[in-house]
Tab-separated table of C-alpha atoms in Angstrom:
chain	number	residue	atom	x	y	z
A	1044	MET	CA	94.283	81.265	94.981
A	1045	THR	CA	93.321	82.764	98.319
A	1046	GLU	CA	95.499	83.787	101.248
A	1047	ILE	CA	96.074	80.900	103.641
A	1048	ILE	CA	98.526	82.802	105.869
A	1049	LEU	CA	98.312	86.512	106.616
A	1050	ALA	CA	100.777	88.420	108.811
A	1051	ARG	CA	100.417	92.116	109.601
A	1052	ASN	CA	103.047	94.091	111.541
A	1053	LEU	CA	104.374	90.932	113.169
A	1054	VAL	CA	106.795	91.452	116.076
A	1055	LYS	CA	108.703	88.985	118.239
A	1056	LYS	CA	110.905	90.113	121.131
A	1057	TYR	CA	113.067	88.200	123.564
A	1058	GLY	CA	113.699	90.720	126.321
A	1059	ASP	CA	115.591	93.606	124.720
A	1060	LEU	CA	116.255	91.626	121.523
A	1061	THR	CA	113.839	92.148	118.619
A	1062	ALA	CA	114.047	88.966	116.566
A	1063	VAL	CA	111.219	89.879	114.175
A	1064	ASP	CA	110.639	93.575	113.610
A	1065	THR	CA	107.217	94.614	112.264
A	1066	ILE	CA	106.956	92.455	109.151
A	1067	SER	CA	103.934	91.870	106.917
A	1068	PHE	CA	103.411	89.202	104.257
A	1069	SER	CA	100.825	86.765	102.913
A	1070	VAL	CA	101.033	83.216	101.588
A	1071	LEU	CA	98.643	81.914	98.937
A	1072	GLY	CA	97.095	78.473	99.162
A	1073	GLY	CA	99.010	75.899	97.115
A	1074	GLU	CA	102.231	77.866	96.698
A	1075	CYS	CA	105.710	77.309	98.068
A	1076	PHE	CA	106.722	80.427	100.005
A	1077	GLY	CA	110.328	80.823	101.071
A	1078	PHE	CA	112.091	82.574	103.927
A	1079	LEU	CA	115.747	83.313	103.152
A	1080	GLY	CA	118.241	85.082	105.323
A	1081	PRO	CA	121.534	84.707	107.188
A	1082	ASN	CA	121.671	83.226	110.665
A	1083	GLY	CA	119.766	85.429	113.085
A	1084	ALA	CA	117.644	87.047	110.375
A	1085	GLY	CA	114.376	86.003	112.054
A	1086	LYS	CA	113.134	83.482	109.513
A	1087	THR	CA	112.937	80.475	111.858
A	1088	THR	CA	111.360	82.658	114.557
A	1089	THR	CA	108.695	83.709	112.054
A	1090	VAL	CA	107.945	80.094	111.155
A	1091	ARG	CA	107.775	79.147	114.849
A	1092	MET	CA	105.087	81.786	115.350
A	1093	ILE	CA	103.138	80.448	112.370
A	1094	SER	CA	103.458	76.940	113.865
A	1095	CYS	CA	102.049	78.195	117.207
A	1096	VAL	CA	105.253	77.144	118.982
A	1097	SER	CA	106.326	80.661	119.922
A	1098	PRO	CA	103.791	83.376	120.861
A	1099	LEU	CA	103.951	86.643	118.974
A	1100	THR	CA	104.742	89.840	120.854
A	1101	ALA	CA	102.620	92.115	118.677
A	1102	GLY	CA	100.795	92.229	115.368
A	1103	GLU	CA	98.274	89.936	113.702
A	1104	LEU	CA	98.829	86.424	112.363
A	1105	LEU	CA	96.106	84.310	110.757
A	1106	VAL	CA	96.577	80.740	109.492
A	1107	ASP	CA	93.728	79.398	107.346
A	1108	GLY	CA	91.590	82.181	108.799
A	1109	LEU	CA	92.408	81.166	112.399
A	1110	ASP	CA	94.104	83.463	114.898
A	1111	VAL	CA	97.300	81.934	116.316
A	1112	ARG	CA	96.585	83.531	119.688
A	1113	SER	CA	93.162	82.008	120.241
A	1114	GLN	CA	93.096	78.830	118.130
A	1115	PRO	CA	96.551	77.213	118.240
A	1116	ARG	CA	95.238	73.619	118.555
A	1117	ARG	CA	93.122	73.903	115.410
A	1118	ILE	CA	96.021	75.447	113.532
A	1119	LYS	CA	98.434	72.688	114.607
A	1120	SER	CA	95.970	70.092	113.329
A	1121	ILE	CA	96.383	71.368	109.744
A	1122	LEU	CA	100.167	71.727	109.863
A	1123	GLY	CA	102.881	69.263	108.996
A	1124	VAL	CA	106.200	70.299	110.526
A	1125	VAL	CA	109.680	69.237	109.408
A	1126	PRO	CA	112.132	70.698	111.957
A	1127	GLN	CA	115.770	71.423	111.250
A	1128	GLU	CA	116.932	69.170	114.071
A	1129	ASP	CA	116.619	65.378	114.038
A	1130	ASN	CA	113.939	64.621	116.647
A	1131	LEU	CA	113.076	61.064	115.632
A	1132	ASP	CA	112.810	58.534	118.475
A	1133	PRO	CA	116.018	56.463	118.293
A	1134	ASP	CA	114.497	53.607	120.317
A	1135	LEU	CA	111.816	52.932	117.690
A	1136	THR	CA	111.883	51.649	114.144
A	1137	VAL	CA	111.039	53.733	111.086
A	1138	ARG	CA	107.449	52.516	111.011
A	1139	GLN	CA	106.982	52.792	114.764
A	1140	ASN	CA	107.987	56.456	114.623
A	1141	LEU	CA	105.200	57.078	112.134
A	1142	VAL	CA	102.666	55.076	114.166
A	1143	VAL	CA	103.391	57.084	117.311
A	1144	TYR	CA	103.169	60.378	115.422
A	1145	ALA	CA	99.788	59.409	113.942
A	1146	ARG	CA	98.424	58.890	117.460
A	1147	TYR	CA	99.026	62.561	118.260
A	1148	PHE	CA	96.289	63.380	115.744
A	1149	ASP	CA	93.859	60.656	116.873
A	1150	ILE	CA	93.926	59.092	113.420
A	1151	PRO	CA	92.061	55.736	113.375
A	1152	ARG	CA	94.470	52.800	113.227
A	1153	ALA	CA	93.440	51.473	109.821
A	1154	LEU	CA	93.617	54.937	108.260
A	1155	ALA	CA	96.960	55.618	109.940
A	1156	GLU	CA	98.415	52.369	108.568
A	1157	ALA	CA	97.265	53.294	105.056
A	1158	ARG	CA	98.801	56.773	105.298
A	1159	ILE	CA	102.031	55.337	106.692
A	1160	ASP	CA	102.282	52.942	103.749
A	1161	GLU	CA	101.659	55.843	101.374
A	1162	SER	CA	104.318	58.054	102.973
A	1163	LEU	CA	106.881	55.243	103.068
A	1164	ALA	CA	106.303	54.571	99.377
A	1165	LEU	CA	106.488	58.254	98.442
A	1166	PHE	CA	109.926	58.645	100.022
A	1167	GLN	CA	111.187	55.186	99.039
A	1168	LEU	CA	111.485	53.946	102.622
A	1169	GLN	CA	109.536	50.646	102.422
A	1170	GLU	CA	112.652	48.489	102.689
A	1171	LYS	CA	113.803	50.418	105.765
A	1172	GLN	CA	110.505	50.460	107.660
A	1173	HIS	CA	111.594	47.921	110.287
A	1174	GLU	CA	115.091	49.359	110.743
A	1175	PRO	CA	115.971	51.239	113.954
A	1176	ILE	CA	116.553	54.959	113.554
A	1177	ARG	CA	120.203	54.678	114.573
A	1178	ALA	CA	120.825	52.486	111.516
A	1179	LEU	CA	119.694	55.183	109.063
A	1180	SER	CA	121.892	57.592	107.141
A	1181	THR	CA	121.363	61.349	107.412
A	1182	GLY	CA	119.521	61.363	104.097
A	1183	LEU	CA	117.140	58.600	105.137
A	1184	LYS	CA	116.395	60.375	108.415
A	1185	ARG	CA	115.518	63.591	106.574
A	1186	ARG	CA	113.228	61.709	104.187
A	1187	LEU	CA	111.547	60.002	107.141
A	1188	THR	CA	111.074	63.324	108.938
A	1189	ILE	CA	109.289	64.754	105.897
A	1190	ALA	CA	107.215	61.572	105.534
A	1191	ARG	CA	106.225	61.891	109.196
A	1192	GLY	CA	105.041	65.457	108.594
A	1193	LEU	CA	102.550	64.189	106.013
A	1194	ILE	CA	100.754	61.627	108.204
A	1195	ASN	CA	97.951	64.049	109.165
A	1196	GLN	CA	97.549	65.159	105.503
A	1197	PRO	CA	98.361	68.784	106.335
A	1198	LYS	CA	97.128	71.800	104.422
A	1199	ILE	CA	100.445	73.506	105.163
A	1200	LEU	CA	103.854	71.815	105.282
A	1201	VAL	CA	106.492	73.749	107.249
A	1202	LEU	CA	110.052	72.890	106.183
A	1203	ASP	CA	113.000	74.232	108.179
A	1204	GLU	CA	116.224	73.510	106.277
A	1205	PRO	CA	114.854	70.205	104.904
A	1206	THR	CA	118.003	69.190	103.001
A	1207	THR	CA	120.760	70.296	105.372
A	1208	GLY	CA	123.592	67.756	105.372
A	1209	LEU	CA	122.323	65.780	102.378
A	1210	ASP	CA	124.440	64.749	99.425
A	1211	PRO	CA	123.376	66.030	95.970
A	1212	GLN	CA	121.500	62.845	95.021
A	1213	ALA	CA	119.440	62.820	98.230
A	1214	ARG	CA	118.794	66.562	97.975
A	1215	HIS	CA	117.411	66.245	94.449
A	1216	LEU	CA	115.202	63.322	95.504
A	1217	VAL	CA	113.711	65.444	98.294
A	1218	TRP	CA	113.159	68.334	95.859
A	1219	GLN	CA	111.375	65.961	93.478
A	1220	LYS	CA	109.028	64.773	96.229
A	1221	LEU	CA	108.341	68.322	97.434
A	1222	ARG	CA	107.462	69.442	93.901
A	1223	TYR	CA	105.072	66.484	93.718
A	1224	LEU	CA	103.398	67.517	96.984
A	1225	LYS	CA	103.019	71.101	95.762
A	1226	GLY	CA	101.383	69.717	92.652
A	1227	GLN	CA	98.894	67.959	94.935
A	1228	GLY	CA	97.888	71.324	96.409
A	1229	VAL	CA	99.963	71.324	99.615
A	1230	THR	CA	101.033	74.795	100.692
A	1231	MET	CA	104.693	74.856	101.746
A	1232	LEU	CA	106.727	77.226	103.911
A	1233	LEU	CA	110.434	76.787	103.269
A	1234	CYS	CA	113.312	78.087	105.384
A	1235	THR	CA	116.602	77.410	103.648
A	1236	HIS	CA	120.200	78.548	103.252
A	1237	TYR	CA	120.432	76.895	99.834
A	1238	MET	CA	119.798	79.474	97.116
A	1239	GLU	CA	119.470	76.743	94.486
A	1240	GLU	CA	116.823	75.066	96.645
A	1241	ALA	CA	114.817	78.273	96.916
A	1242	ALA	CA	115.069	78.891	93.177
A	1243	HIS	CA	113.930	75.313	92.442
A	1244	LEU	CA	110.976	75.199	94.803
A	1245	CYS	CA	109.675	78.663	95.680
A	1246	ASP	CA	106.933	80.482	93.809
A	1247	ARG	CA	107.639	83.539	95.954
A	1248	LEU	CA	110.010	84.316	98.785
A	1249	VAL	CA	111.177	86.995	101.166
A	1250	ILE	CA	114.765	87.788	102.075
A	1251	MET	CA	115.080	88.745	105.741
A	1252	HIS	CA	117.895	90.550	107.521
A	1253	ARG	CA	118.069	91.611	111.173
A	1254	GLY	CA	114.397	90.822	111.719
A	1255	ARG	CA	113.064	92.773	108.746
A	1256	ILE	CA	111.944	91.846	105.244
A	1257	LEU	CA	114.240	93.412	102.654
A	1258	VAL	CA	112.503	92.239	99.467
A	1259	GLU	CA	109.664	89.983	98.340
A	1260	GLY	CA	108.920	88.407	94.967
A	1261	SER	CA	109.512	85.404	92.752
A	1262	PRO	CA	113.120	84.211	92.388
A	1263	ALA	CA	113.215	85.365	88.757
A	1264	GLU	CA	111.806	88.799	89.604
A	1265	LEU	CA	114.319	89.342	92.391
A	1266	VAL	CA	117.263	88.282	90.237
A	1267	ALA	CA	116.192	90.590	87.410
A	1268	GLU	CA	115.657	93.557	89.737
A	1269	HIS	CA	118.673	93.265	92.015
A	1270	ALA	CA	121.342	91.444	90.008
A	1271	GLY	CA	120.428	91.645	86.334
A	1272	ARG	CA	121.040	89.120	83.596
A	1273	GLU	CA	124.768	88.421	83.468
A	1274	VAL	CA	127.646	88.536	85.941
A	1275	VAL	CA	131.388	88.456	85.537
A	1276	GLU	CA	133.717	87.652	88.437
A	1277	LEU	CA	137.047	89.330	87.794
A	1278	HIS	CA	140.180	88.755	89.891
A	1279	LEU	CA	142.200	91.874	89.238
A	1280	ARG	CA	144.726	94.073	91.077
A	1281	GLY	CA	146.675	97.272	90.510
A	1282	PRO	CA	146.168	99.907	87.776
A	1283	GLU	CA	144.121	97.580	85.586
A	1284	ARG	CA	141.531	97.308	88.368
A	1285	GLU	CA	141.069	101.085	88.503
A	1286	LYS	CA	140.807	101.194	84.721
A	1287	VAL	CA	138.001	98.613	84.722
A	1288	LEU	CA	136.149	100.434	87.530
A	1289	ALA	CA	136.250	103.692	85.586
A	1290	GLU	CA	135.091	101.975	82.393
A	1291	VAL	CA	132.151	100.252	84.140
A	1292	ALA	CA	131.084	103.544	85.759
A	1293	SER	CA	130.831	105.144	82.308
A	1294	ARG	CA	128.523	102.509	80.842
A	1295	PRO	CA	124.756	102.429	81.448
A	1296	GLY	CA	123.311	99.117	82.583
A	1297	LEU	CA	126.480	97.950	84.325
A	1298	THR	CA	127.141	98.047	88.072
A	1299	VAL	CA	130.097	96.772	90.067
A	1300	GLU	CA	130.666	95.385	93.544
A	1301	GLU	CA	134.163	95.205	95.049
A	1302	VAL	CA	134.957	92.316	97.405
A	1303	GLU	CA	138.644	92.223	98.333
A	1304	ASP	CA	140.515	91.329	95.115
A	1305	ILE	CA	137.363	90.354	93.189
A	1306	LEU	CA	135.161	92.639	91.094
A	1307	TYR	CA	131.589	91.476	90.466
A	1308	ILE	CA	130.231	93.243	87.381
A	1309	TYR	CA	126.441	93.006	86.885
A	1310	ALA	CA	124.707	93.647	83.560
A	1311	ARG	CA	121.007	94.551	83.530
A	1312	THR	CA	120.593	95.096	79.785
A	1313	ALA	CA	119.181	92.581	77.291
A	1314	ASP	CA	122.616	92.293	75.657
A	1315	GLY	CA	124.340	92.044	79.033
A	1316	ARG	CA	126.973	89.488	78.047
A	1317	ALA	CA	127.961	91.521	74.989
A	1318	ALA	CA	128.171	94.675	77.101
A	1319	ILE	CA	130.509	92.955	79.555
A	1320	ALA	CA	132.563	91.264	76.850
A	1321	ASP	CA	133.035	94.648	75.179
A	1322	LEU	CA	135.076	95.746	78.196
A	1323	MET	CA	137.921	93.514	76.972
A	1324	LEU	CA	138.492	92.199	80.477
A	1325	GLY	CA	141.714	90.587	81.547
A	1326	GLY	CA	143.022	89.385	84.876
A	1327	GLU	CA	144.231	86.445	86.881
A	1328	LYS	CA	140.811	84.789	86.571
A	1329	VAL	CA	137.641	85.772	84.696
A	1330	ILE	CA	134.325	83.898	85.110
A	1331	TYR	CA	131.249	84.690	83.008
A	1332	ARG	CA	127.880	83.324	84.228
A	1333	HIS	CA	124.163	84.058	84.543
A	1334	ALA	CA	123.025	86.063	87.548
A	1335	ASN	CA	121.329	83.984	90.238
A	1336	LEU	CA	119.546	84.206	93.568
A	1337	GLU	CA	122.789	83.960	95.514
A	1338	ASP	CA	123.915	87.231	93.909
A	1339	VAL	CA	120.737	88.888	95.161
A	1340	PHE	CA	121.127	87.410	98.638
A	1341	LEU	CA	124.749	88.530	99.039
A	1342	ARG	CA	124.181	91.995	97.583
A	1343	LEU	CA	121.289	92.656	99.976
A	1344	THR	CA	122.579	91.026	103.171
A	1345	GLY	CA	126.321	91.491	102.721
A	1346	ARG	CA	129.190	89.073	102.265
A	1347	GLY	CA	130.534	89.206	105.816
A	1348	LEU	CA	129.716	86.645	108.496
A	1349	LEU	CA	127.128	87.705	111.068
A	1350	GLU	CA	127.068	86.406	114.616
């Protein structure tokens, strides 16, 4: 696979605020590449620059070999964009929204109708095609927004929080369709707050914080490197807490994070669960589980709320 997006020393400033601070990354054709980070991390700003919606302040950004500064129209022609906000036309029906969108790309009418039928079928919207937008549920609107982004058969599909507000059934349906599209060779850029979503869909991802990239890799690689194999959440107070902290500190392969009355103990060794179990832990509540991407995210970006 070759690089379809290449960013070098990318910077975006709004006055005195640096939203994206000298980041570099590349995206390979056909992969799903994720941008994770808390609010204000710079991930949406980065995607807006890739989409030629927001001009970069400094650095280099190429999309399919095209410079975003000099060839934005050509770049937009190969993108499908699924914004976080609902921007469907409420005065039109489901099908009419797709017809109008197809006109932006000068797609011949017969071809547009065929692609609309295909997109409606893919996202199971045929029975709703003549319904007004205001009659749709949140889940149906999100599915329609993704279907709309496919009308021009994009090389790159940009997804900004595609499943926000969806119930579990609708979210898993969207994931299924996105995996299908990736299998068809569509490159995807995914901004999401859902760690499970990133783990399901992304081949590689970056975690951003305060405009910078903290880490990059596959979900499995990042979990192994920054969280380990097993985790125990231990609700413990008083002398027993200090005893556990001292015991963990004396054992190789175990690390601990203190968050108020909870201890998170991470095991990096192959026999991680046995190593933790050997501590003979007790407390008000003890939870044993596998380490996951959310552990990585919280350890790197912190557990406090950022404004």
